[in-house]
PDB file of C-alpha atoms in Angstrom:
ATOM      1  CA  UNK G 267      94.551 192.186 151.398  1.00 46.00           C
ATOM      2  CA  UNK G 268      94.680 189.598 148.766  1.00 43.00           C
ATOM      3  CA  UNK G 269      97.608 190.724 146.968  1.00 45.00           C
ATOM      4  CA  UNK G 270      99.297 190.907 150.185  1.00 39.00           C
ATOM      5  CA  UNK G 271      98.217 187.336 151.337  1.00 38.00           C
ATOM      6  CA  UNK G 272      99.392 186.248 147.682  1.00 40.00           C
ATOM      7  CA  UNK G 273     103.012 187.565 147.651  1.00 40.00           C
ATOM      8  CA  UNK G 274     103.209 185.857 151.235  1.00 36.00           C
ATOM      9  CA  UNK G 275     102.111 182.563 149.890  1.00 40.00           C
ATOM     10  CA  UNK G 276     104.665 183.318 147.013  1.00 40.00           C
ATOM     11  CA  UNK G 277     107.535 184.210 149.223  1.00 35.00           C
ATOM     12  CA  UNK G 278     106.937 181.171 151.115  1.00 41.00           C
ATOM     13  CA  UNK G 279     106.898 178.724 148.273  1.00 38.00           C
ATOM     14  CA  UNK G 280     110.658 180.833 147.473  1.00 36.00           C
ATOM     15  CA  UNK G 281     111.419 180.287 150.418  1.00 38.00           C
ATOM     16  CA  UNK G 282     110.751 176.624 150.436  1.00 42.00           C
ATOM     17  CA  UNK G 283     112.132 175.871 147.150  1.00 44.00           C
ATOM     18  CA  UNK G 284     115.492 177.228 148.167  1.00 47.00           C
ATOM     19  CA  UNK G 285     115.871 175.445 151.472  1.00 53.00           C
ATOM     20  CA  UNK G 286     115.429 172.030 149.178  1.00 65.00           C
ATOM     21  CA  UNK G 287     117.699 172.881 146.698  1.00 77.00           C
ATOM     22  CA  UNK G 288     121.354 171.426 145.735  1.00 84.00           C
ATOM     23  CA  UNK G 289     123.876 173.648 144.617  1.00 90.00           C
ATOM     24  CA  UNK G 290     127.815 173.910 144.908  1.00 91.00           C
ATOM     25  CA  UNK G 291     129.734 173.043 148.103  1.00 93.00           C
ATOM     26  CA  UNK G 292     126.867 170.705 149.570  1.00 95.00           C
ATOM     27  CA  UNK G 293     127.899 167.558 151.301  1.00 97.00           C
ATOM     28  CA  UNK G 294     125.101 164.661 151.641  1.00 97.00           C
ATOM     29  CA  UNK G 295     125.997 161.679 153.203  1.00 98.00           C
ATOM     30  CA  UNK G 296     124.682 158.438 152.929  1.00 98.00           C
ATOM     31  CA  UNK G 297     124.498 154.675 154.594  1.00 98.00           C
ATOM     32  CA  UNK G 298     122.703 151.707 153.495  1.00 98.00           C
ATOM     33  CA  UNK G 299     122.348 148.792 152.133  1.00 98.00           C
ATOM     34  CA  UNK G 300     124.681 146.879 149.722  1.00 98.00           C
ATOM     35  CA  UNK G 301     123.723 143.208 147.341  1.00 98.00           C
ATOM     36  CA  UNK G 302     126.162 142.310 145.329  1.00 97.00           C
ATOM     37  CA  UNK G 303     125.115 140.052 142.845  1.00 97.00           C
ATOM     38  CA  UNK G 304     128.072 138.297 140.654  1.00 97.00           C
ATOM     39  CA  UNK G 305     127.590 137.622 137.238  1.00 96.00           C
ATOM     40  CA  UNK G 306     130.093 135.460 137.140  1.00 94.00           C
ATOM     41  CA  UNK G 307     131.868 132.920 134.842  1.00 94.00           C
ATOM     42  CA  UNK G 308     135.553 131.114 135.150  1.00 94.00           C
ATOM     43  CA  UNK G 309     138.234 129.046 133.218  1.00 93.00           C
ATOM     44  CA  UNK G 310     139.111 125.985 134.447  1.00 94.00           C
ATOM     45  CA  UNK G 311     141.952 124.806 137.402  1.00 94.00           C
ATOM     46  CA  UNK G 312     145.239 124.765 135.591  1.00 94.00           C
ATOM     47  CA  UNK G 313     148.440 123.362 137.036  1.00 93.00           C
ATOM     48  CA  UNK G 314     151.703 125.445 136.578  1.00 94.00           C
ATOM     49  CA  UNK G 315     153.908 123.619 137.963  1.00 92.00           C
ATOM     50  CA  UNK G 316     155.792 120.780 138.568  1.00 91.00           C
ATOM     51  CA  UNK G 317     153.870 119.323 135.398  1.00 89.00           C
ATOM     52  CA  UNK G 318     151.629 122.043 133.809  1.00 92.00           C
ATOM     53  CA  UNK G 319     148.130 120.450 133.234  1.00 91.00           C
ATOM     54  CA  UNK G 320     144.474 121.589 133.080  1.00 93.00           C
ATOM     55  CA  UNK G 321     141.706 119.884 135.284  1.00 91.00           C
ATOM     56  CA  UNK G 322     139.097 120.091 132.216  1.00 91.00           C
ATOM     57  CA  UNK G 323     135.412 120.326 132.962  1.00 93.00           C
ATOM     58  CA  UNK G 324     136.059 122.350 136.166  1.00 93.00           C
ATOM     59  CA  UNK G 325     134.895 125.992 137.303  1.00 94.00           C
ATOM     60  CA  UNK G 326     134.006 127.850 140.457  1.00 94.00           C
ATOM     61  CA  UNK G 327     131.129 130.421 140.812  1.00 95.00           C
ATOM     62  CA  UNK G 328     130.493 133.511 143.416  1.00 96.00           C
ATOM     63  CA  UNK G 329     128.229 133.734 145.600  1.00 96.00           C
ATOM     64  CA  UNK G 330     126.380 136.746 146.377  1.00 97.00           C
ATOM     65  CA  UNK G 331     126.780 138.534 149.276  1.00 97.00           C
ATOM     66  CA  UNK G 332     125.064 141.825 151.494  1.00 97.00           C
ATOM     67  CA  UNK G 333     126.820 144.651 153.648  1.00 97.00           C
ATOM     68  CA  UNK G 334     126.313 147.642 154.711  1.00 98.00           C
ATOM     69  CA  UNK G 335     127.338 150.698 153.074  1.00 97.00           C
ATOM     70  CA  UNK G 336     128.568 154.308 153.422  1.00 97.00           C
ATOM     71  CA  UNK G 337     128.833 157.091 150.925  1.00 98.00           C
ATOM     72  CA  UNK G 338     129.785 160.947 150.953  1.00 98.00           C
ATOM     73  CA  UNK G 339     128.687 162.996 147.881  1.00 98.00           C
ATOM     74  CA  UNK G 340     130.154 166.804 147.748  1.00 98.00           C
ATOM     75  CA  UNK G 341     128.461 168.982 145.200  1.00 97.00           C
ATOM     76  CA  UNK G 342     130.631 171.074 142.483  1.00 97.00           C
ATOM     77  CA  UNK G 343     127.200 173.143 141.710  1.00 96.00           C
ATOM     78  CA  UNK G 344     123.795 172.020 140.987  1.00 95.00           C
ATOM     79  CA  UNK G 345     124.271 169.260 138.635  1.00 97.00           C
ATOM     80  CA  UNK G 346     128.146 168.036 138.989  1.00 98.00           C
ATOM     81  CA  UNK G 347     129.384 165.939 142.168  1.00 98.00           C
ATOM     82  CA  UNK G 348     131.828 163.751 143.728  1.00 98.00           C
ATOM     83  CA  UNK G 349     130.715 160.638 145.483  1.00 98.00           C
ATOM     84  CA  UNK G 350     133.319 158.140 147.608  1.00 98.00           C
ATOM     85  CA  UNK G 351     131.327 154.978 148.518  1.00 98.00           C
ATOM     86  CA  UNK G 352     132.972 152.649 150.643  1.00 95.00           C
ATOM     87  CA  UNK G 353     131.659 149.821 152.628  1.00 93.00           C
ATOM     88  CA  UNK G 354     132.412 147.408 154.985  1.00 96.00           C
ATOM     89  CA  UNK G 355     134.045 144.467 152.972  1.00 97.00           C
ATOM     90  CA  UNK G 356     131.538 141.376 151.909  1.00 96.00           C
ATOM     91  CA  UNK G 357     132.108 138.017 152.106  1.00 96.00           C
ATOM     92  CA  UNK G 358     132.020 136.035 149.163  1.00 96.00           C
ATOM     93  CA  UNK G 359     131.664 131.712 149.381  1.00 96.00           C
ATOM     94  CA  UNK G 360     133.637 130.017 146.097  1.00 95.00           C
ATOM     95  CA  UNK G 361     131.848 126.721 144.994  1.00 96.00           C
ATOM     96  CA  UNK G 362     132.972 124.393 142.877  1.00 95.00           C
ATOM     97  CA  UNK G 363     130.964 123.831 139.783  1.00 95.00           C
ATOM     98  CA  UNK G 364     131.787 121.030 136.617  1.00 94.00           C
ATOM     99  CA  UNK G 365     134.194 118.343 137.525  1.00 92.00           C
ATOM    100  CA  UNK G 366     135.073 120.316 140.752  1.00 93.00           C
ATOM    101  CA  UNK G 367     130.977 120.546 141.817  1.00 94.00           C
ATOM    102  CA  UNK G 368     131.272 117.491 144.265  1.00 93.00           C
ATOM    103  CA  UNK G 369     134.205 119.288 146.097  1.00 93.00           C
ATOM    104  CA  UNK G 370     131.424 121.667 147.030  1.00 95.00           C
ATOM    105  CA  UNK G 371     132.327 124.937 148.636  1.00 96.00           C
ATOM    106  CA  UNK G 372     135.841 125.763 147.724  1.00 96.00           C
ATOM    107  CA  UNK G 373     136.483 128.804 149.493  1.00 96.00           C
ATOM    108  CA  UNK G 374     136.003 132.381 150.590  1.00 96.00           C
ATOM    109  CA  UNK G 375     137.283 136.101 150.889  1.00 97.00           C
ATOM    110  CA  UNK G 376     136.200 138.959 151.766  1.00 97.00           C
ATOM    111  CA  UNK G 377     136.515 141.710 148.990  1.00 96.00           C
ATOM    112  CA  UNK G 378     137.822 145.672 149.611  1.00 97.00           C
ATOM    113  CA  UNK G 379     136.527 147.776 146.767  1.00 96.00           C
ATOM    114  CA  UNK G 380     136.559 151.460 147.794  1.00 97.00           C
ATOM    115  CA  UNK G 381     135.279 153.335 145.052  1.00 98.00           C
ATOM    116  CA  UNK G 382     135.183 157.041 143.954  1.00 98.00           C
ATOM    117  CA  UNK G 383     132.425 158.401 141.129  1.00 98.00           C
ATOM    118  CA  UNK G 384     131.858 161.629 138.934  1.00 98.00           C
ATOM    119  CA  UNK G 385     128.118 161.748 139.108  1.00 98.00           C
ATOM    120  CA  UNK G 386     125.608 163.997 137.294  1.00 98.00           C
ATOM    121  CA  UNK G 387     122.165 165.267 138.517  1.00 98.00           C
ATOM    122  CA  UNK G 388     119.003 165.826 136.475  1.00 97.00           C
ATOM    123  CA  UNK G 389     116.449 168.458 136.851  1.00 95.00           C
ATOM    124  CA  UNK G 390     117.208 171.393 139.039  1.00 93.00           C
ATOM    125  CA  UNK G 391     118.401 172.166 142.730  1.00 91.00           C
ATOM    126  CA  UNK G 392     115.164 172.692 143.785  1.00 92.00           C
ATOM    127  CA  UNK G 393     113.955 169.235 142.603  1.00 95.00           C
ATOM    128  CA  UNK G 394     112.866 166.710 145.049  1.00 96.00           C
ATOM    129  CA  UNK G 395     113.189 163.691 142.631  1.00 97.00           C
ATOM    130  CA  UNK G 396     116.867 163.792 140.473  1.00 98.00           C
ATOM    131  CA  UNK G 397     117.553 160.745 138.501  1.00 98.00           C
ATOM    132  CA  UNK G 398     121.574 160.624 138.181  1.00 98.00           C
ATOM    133  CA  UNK G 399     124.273 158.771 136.031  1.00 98.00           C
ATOM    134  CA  UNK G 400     127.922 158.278 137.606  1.00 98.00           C
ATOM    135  CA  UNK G 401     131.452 157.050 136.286  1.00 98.00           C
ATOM    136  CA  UNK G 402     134.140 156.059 137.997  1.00 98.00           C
ATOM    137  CA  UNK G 403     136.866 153.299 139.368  1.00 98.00           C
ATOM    138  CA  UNK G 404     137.449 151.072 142.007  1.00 98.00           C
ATOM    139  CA  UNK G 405     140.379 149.624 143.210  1.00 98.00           C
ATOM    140  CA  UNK G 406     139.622 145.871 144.293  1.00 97.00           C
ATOM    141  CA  UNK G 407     141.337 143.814 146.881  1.00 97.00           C
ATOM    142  CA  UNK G 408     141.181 140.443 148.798  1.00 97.00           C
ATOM    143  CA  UNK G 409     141.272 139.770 152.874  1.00 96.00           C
ATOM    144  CA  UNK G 410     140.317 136.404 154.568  1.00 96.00           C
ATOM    145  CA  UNK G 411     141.317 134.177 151.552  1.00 96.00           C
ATOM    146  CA  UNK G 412     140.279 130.437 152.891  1.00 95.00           C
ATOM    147  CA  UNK G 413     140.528 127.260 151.057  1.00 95.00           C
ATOM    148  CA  UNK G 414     137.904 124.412 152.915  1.00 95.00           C
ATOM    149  CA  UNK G 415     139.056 120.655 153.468  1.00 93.00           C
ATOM    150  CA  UNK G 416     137.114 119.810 150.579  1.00 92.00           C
ATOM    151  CA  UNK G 417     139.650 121.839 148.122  1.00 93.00           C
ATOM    152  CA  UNK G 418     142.324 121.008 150.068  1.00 91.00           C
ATOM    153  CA  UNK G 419     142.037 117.158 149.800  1.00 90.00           C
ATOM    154  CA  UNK G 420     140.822 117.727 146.438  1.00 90.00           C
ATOM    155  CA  UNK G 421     144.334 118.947 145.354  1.00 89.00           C
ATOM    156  CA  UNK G 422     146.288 116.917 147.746  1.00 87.00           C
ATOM    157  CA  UNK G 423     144.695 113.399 145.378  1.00 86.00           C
ATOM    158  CA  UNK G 424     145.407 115.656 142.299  1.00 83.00           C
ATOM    159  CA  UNK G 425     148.857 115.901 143.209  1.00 84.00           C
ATOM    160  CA  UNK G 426     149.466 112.016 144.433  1.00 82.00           C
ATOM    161  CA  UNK G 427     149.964 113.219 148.272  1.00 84.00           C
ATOM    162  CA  UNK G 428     148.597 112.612 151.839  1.00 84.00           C
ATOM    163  CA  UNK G 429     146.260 115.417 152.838  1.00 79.00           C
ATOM    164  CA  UNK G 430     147.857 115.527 156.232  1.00 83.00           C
ATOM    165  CA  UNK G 431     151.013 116.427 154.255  1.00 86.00           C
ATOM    166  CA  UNK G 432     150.356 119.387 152.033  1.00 89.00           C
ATOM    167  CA  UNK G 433     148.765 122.417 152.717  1.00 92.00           C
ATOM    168  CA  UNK G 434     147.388 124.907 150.156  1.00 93.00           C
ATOM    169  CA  UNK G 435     146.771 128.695 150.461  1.00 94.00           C
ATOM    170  CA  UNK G 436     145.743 131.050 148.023  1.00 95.00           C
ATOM    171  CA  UNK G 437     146.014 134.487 146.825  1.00 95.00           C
ATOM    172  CA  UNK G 438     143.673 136.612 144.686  1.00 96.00           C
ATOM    173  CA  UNK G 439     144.723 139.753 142.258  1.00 96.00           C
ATOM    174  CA  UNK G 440     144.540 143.093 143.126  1.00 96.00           C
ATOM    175  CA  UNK G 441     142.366 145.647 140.367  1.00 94.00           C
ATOM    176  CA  UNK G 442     141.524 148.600 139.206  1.00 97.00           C
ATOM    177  CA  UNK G 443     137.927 148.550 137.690  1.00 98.00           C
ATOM    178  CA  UNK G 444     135.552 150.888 135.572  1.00 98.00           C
ATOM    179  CA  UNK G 445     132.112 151.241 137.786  1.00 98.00           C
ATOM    180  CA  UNK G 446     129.265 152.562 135.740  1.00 98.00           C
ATOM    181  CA  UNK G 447     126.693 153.622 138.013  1.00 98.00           C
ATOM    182  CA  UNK G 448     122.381 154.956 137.505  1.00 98.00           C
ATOM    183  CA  UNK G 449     120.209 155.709 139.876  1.00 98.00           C
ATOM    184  CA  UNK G 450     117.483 158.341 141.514  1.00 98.00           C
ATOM    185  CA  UNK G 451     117.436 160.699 144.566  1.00 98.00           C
ATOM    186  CA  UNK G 452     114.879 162.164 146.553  1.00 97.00           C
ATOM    187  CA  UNK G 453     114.709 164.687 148.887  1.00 95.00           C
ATOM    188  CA  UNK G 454     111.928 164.605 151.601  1.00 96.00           C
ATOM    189  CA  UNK G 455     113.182 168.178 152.971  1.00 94.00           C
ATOM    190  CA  UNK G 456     115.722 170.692 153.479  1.00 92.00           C
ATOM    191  CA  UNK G 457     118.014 167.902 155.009  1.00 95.00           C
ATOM    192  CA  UNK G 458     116.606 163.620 154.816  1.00 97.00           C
ATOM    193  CA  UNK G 459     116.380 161.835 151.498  1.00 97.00           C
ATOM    194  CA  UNK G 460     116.570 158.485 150.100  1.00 98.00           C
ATOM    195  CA  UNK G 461     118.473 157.297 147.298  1.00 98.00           C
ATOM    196  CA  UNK G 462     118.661 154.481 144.856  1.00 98.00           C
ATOM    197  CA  UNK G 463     121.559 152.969 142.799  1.00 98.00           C
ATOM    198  CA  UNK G 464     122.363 150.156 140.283  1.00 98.00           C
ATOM    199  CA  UNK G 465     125.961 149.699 139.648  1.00 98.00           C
ATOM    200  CA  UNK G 466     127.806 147.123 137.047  1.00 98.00           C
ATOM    201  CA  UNK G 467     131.548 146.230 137.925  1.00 98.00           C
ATOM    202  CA  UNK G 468     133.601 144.984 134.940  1.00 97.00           C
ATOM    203  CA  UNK G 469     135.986 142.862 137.258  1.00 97.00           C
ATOM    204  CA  UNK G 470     137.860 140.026 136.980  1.00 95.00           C
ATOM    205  CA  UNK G 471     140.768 138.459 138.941  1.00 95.00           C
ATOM    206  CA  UNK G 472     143.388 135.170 138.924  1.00 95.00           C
ATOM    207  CA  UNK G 473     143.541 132.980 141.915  1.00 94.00           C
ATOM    208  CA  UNK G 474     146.847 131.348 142.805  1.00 95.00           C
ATOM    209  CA  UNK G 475     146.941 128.420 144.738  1.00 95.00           C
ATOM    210  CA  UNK G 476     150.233 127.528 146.240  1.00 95.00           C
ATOM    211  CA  UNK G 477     150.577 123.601 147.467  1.00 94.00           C
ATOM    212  CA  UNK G 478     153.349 123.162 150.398  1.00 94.00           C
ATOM    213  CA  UNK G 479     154.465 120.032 151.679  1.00 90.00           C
ATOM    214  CA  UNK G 480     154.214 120.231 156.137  1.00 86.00           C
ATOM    215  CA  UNK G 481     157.693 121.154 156.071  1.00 87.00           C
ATOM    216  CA  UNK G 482     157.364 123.919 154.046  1.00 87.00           C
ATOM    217  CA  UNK G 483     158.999 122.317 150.567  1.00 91.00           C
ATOM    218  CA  UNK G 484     156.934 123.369 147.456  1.00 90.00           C
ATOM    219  CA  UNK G 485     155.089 120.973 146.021  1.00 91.00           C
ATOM    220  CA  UNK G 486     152.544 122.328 143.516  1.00 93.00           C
ATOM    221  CA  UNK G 487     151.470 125.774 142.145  1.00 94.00           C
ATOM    222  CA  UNK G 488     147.997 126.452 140.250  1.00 95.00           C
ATOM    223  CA  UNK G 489     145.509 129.296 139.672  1.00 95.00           C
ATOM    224  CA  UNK G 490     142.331 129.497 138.322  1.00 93.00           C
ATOM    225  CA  UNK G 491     140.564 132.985 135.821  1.00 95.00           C
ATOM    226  CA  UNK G 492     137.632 134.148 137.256  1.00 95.00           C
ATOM    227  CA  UNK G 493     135.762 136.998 135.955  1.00 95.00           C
ATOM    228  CA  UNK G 494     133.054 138.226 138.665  1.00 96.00           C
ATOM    229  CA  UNK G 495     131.119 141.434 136.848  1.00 97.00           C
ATOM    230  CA  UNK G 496     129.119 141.852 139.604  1.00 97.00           C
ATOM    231  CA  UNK G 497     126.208 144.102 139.879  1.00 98.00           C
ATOM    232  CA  UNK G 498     125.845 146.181 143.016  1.00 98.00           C
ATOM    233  CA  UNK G 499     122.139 147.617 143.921  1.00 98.00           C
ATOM    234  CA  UNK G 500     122.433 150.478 146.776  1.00 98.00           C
ATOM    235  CA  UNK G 501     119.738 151.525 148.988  1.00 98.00           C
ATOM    236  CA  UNK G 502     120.342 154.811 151.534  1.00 98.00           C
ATOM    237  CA  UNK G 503     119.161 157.127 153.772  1.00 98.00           C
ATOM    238  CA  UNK G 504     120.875 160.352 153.042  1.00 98.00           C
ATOM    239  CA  UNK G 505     121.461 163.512 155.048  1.00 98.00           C
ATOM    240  CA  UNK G 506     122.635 166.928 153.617  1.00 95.00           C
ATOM    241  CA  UNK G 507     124.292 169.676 155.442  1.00 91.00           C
TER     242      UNK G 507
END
């Protein structure tokens, strides 16, 4: 009777540990929460044209921003996956900082970085808790791109001019980036988990300002270097099918 009662107990624990484990050709999916945090640094406001000149002493910094997030990870076998994270695109604020710090806010965008991964699992399948390293790339792109007053006059008395006759728009560079990515999984049962991530973002981009008079004439062009590195921290409920 007690052998019997044993193998039943062991069959069960089997049993168990294969419903919770990961192998090849699982899909878990995932929402949560995004913070991007810039670590950010930038060159100062140069004038290319009519007269090339640099505005010394000024920068801009990044604000950091929250969204929410959405991932799908499909399992090659019990180690090896493929994650696409996307997200609905955050939106960052631009301030001024140096010379350009009394201008204040300067701007803001909202940033598109889809992002695929190659990801790699510790411990086994049948492992509730799997700490995980990723690498992979982004492609990075700007929506929204807004200039305030503030800038706008700013650039209007840099260039000699009325504000109410110039406008100025801008433009910010597409990328591809590098995204190393760490983190930790774990699996309440068969199906519900949580996850955990901590991503860094070597990124950087060139923002070109383009001055107009009302009737359209040019008047000025500048841009500005700013390199954002931002790191992203991920927090999701996952599901697994």
């Amino acid at each position: 009777m007690k052998k019997t009662v044993f193998a039943l107990a062991a069959l069960g624990a089997l049993a168990s540990g294969s419903a919770m484990a990961q192998q090849g050709g699982d899909w878990v999916i995932g929402t949560g929460w995004f913070h991007l945090s810039p670590q950010d640094s930038s060159k100062p406001l140069t004038v290319t044209s009519p007269i090339p000149a640099v505005l010394p002493g000024s920068g801009a910094s990044v604000s950091d921003s929250d969204t929410l997030g959405l991932n799908a990870t499909y399992f090659l076998d019990s180690n090896w996956a493929v994650e696409g994270v996307f997200g609905v695109p955050p939106k960052f604020k631009l301030n001024g900082t140096g010379t350009l710090g009394r201008v204040g806010q300067l701007g803001e965008a909202r940033q598109w970085s889809p992002t695929i991964l190659g990801k790699y699992f510790f411990n086994d399948g049948n492992s509730a808790f799997r700490p995980f390293v990723g690498l992979g790339a982004t492609y990075v792109w700007y929506s929204d791109v807004q200039l305030t007053s503030n800038l706008q006059g700013a650039l209007a008395q840099q260039f000699g001019v009325s504000p109410f006759r110039v406008n100025t728009t801008a433009k910010l560079d597409s990328k591809f980036a590098p995204v190393l990515n760490a983190g930790v999984a774990y699996q309440f049962d068969k199906h519900w988990g949580v996850s955990f991530s901590v991503s860094y973002i070597p990124l950087k981009t060139t923002a070109k300002l383009t001055t107009t008079s009302i009737t359209g004439l040019p008047v000025a062009t500048s841009q500005a270097s700013l390199k954002l590195n931002p790191i992203v921290t991920y927090l999701a409920a996952t599901y697994r099918f």
